[in-house]
PDB file of C-alpha atoms in Angstrom:
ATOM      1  CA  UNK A   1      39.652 -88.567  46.334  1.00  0.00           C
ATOM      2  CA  UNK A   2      39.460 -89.859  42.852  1.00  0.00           C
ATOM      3  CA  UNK A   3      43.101 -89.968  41.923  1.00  0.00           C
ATOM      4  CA  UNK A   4      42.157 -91.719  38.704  1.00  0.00           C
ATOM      5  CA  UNK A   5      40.398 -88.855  37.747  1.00  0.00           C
ATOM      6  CA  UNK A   6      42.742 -86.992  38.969  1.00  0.00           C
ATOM      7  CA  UNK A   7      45.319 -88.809  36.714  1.00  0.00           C
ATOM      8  CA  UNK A   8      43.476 -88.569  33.579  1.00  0.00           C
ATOM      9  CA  UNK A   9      43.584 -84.758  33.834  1.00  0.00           C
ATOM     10  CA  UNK A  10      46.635 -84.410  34.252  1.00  0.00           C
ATOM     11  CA  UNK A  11      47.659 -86.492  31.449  1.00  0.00           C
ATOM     12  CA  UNK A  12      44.995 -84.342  28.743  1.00  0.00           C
ATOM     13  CA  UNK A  13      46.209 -80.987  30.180  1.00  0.00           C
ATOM     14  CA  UNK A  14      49.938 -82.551  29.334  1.00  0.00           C
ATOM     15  CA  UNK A  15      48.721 -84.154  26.101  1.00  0.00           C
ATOM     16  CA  UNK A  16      46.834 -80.571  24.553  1.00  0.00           C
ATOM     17  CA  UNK A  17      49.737 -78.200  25.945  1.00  0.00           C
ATOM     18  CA  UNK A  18      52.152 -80.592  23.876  1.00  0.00           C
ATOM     19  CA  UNK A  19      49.914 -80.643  20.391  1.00  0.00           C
ATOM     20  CA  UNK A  20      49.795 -80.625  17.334  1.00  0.00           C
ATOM     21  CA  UNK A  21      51.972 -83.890  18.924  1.00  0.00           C
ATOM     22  CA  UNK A  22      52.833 -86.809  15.441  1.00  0.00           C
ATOM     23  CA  UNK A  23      51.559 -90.068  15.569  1.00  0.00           C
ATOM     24  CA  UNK A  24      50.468 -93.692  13.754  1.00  0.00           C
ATOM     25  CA  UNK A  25      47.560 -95.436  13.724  1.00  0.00           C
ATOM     26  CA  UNK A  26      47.681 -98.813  15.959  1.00  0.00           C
ATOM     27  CA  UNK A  27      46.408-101.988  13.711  1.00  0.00           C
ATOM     28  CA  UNK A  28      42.681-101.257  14.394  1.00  0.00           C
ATOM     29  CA  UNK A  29      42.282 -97.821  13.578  1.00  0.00           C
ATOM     30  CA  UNK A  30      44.481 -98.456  10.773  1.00  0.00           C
ATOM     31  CA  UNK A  31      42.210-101.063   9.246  1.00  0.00           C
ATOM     32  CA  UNK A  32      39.423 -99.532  10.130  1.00  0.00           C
ATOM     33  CA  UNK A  33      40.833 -95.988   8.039  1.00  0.00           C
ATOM     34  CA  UNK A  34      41.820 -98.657   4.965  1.00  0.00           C
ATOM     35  CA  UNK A  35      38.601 -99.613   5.228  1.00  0.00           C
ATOM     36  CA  UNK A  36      36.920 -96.787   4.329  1.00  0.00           C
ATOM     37  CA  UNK A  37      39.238 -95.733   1.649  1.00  0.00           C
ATOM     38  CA  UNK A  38      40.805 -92.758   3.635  1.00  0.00           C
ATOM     39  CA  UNK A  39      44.539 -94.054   3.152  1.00  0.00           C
ATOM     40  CA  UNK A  40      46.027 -96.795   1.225  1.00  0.00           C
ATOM     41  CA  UNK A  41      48.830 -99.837   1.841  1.00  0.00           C
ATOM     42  CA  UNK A  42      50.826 -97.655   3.531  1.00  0.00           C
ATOM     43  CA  UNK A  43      50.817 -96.430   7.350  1.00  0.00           C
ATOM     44  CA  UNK A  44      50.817 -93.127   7.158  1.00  0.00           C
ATOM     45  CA  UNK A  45      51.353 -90.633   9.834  1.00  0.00           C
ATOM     46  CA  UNK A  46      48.806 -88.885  11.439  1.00  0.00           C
ATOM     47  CA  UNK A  47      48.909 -85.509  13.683  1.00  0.00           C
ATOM     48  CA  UNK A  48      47.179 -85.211  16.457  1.00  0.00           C
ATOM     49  CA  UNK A  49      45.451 -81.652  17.219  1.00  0.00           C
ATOM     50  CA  UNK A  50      43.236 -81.840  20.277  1.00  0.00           C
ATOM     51  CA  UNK A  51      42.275 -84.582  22.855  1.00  0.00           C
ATOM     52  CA  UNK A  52      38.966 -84.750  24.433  1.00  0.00           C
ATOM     53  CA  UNK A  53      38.148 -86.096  27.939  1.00  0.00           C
ATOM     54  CA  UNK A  54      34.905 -87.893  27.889  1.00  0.00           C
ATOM     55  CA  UNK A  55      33.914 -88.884  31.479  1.00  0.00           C
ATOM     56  CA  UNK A  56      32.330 -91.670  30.447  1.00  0.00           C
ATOM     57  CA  UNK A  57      34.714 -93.741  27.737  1.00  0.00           C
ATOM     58  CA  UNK A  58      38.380 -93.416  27.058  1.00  0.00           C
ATOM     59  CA  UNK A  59      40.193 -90.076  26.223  1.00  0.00           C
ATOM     60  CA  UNK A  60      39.647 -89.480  22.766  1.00  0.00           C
ATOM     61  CA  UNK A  61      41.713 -87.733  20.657  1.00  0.00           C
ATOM     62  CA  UNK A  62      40.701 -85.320  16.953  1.00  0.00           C
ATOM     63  CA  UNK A  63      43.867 -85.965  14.376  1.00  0.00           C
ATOM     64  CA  UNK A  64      44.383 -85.275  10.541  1.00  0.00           C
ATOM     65  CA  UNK A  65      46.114 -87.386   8.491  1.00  0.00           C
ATOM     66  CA  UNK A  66      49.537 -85.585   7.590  1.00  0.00           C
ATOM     67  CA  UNK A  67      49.805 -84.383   4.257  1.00  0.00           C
ATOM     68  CA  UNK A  68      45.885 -84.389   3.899  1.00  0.00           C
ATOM     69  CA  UNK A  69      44.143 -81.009   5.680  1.00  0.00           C
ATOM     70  CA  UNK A  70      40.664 -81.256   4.870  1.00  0.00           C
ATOM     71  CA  UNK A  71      39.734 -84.106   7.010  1.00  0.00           C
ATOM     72  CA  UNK A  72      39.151 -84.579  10.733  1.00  0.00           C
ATOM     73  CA  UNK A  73      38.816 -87.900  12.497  1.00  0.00           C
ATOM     74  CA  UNK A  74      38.043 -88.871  16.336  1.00  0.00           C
ATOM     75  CA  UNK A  75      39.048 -92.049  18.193  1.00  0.00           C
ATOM     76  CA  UNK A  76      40.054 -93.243  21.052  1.00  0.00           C
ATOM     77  CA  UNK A  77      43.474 -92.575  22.211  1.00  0.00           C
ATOM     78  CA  UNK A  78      44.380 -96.066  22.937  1.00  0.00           C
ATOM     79  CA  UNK A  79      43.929 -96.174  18.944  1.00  0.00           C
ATOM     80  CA  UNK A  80      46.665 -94.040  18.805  1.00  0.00           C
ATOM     81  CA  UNK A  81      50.652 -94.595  19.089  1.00  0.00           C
ATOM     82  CA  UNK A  82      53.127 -91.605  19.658  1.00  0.00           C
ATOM     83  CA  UNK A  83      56.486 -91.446  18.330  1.00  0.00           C
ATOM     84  CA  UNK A  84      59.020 -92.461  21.226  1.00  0.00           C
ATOM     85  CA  UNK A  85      61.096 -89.837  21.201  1.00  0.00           C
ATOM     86  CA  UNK A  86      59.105 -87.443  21.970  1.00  0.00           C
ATOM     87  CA  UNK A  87      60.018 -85.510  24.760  1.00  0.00           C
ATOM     88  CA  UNK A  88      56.397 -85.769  26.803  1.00  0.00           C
ATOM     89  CA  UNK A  89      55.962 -89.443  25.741  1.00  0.00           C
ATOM     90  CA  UNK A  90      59.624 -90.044  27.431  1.00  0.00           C
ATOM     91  CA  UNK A  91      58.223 -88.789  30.605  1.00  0.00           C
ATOM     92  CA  UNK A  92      54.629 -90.118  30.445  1.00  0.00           C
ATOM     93  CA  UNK A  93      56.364 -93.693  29.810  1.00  0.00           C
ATOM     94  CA  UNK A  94      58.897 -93.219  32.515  1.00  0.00           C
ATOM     95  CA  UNK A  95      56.228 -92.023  34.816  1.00  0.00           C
ATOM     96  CA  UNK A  96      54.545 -95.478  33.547  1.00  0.00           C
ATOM     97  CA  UNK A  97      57.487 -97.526  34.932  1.00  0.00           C
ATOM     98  CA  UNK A  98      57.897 -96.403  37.839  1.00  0.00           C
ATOM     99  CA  UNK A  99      54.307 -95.897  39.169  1.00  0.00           C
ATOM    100  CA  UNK A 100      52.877 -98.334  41.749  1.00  0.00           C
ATOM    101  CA  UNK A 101      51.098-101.157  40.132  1.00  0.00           C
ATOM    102  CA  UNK A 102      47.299-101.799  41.539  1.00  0.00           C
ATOM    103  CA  UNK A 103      47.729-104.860  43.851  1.00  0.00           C
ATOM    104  CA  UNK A 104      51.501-104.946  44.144  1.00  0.00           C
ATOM    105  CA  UNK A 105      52.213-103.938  48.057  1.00  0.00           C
ATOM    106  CA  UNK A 106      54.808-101.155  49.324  1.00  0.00           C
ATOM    107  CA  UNK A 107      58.104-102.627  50.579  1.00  0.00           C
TER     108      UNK A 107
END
C-alpha cells in the first residue's frame, strides 16, 4: 500500500471540506507576487478557495488575494502558510507531532 498517497488524500479532502480556509504568502511567493506588481510593501492576506492534487508535484492550492476578487493565482501549497488557530491546522499540526518520523524505530 501507498500510505503516502494515501496521506496526501486525506489531507486535500480535509483541506477543500475546510475552504475558503485564510492564509499568507511564505517569503517566496510573496516576492515573487511583489514582483509582478500584484500587491505592494505589505503582506497581505490571501484566501484560499480550492486545492488541487497533482500526482506528479506538490499539492497545489488556487487563492485570491483578500480584498481583491478578480484575480486567481495557483502555487504550491508549501508556498502557503495558514493561520494557527485554525481549528483543522491545530489538528493537522498535532497530527504532525506525533506521527512516526521515517527512520526513527518503535520502542
Amino acid at each position: 500500500m501507498d500510505f503516502d498517497h494515501i496521506r496526501r488524500e486525506s489531507l486535500v479532502h480535509n483541506l477543500r471540506d475546510a475552504l475558503p480556509l485564510p492564509a499568507r504568502p511564505r517569503p517566496a511567493l510573496l516576492s515573487f507576487l511583489r514582483a509582478r506588481g500584484v500587491i505592494g510593501r505589505s503582506a497581505r492576506k490571501l484566501v484560499i478557495v480550492d486545492i488541487v492534487d497533482t500526482a506528479t508535484q506538490d499539492v497545489m492550492c488556487r487563492f485570491m488575494i483578500a480584498g481583491d476578487g478578480a484575480s486567481n493565482f495557483v502555487a504550491p501549497l508549501a508556498q502557503i502558510a495558514f493561520d494557527r488557530k485554525n481549528p483543522i491546522v491545530k489538528r493537522f499540526a498535532a497530527r504532525r507531532r506525533n506521527a512516526p518520523r521515517p527512520g526513527s524505530r518503535a520502542r
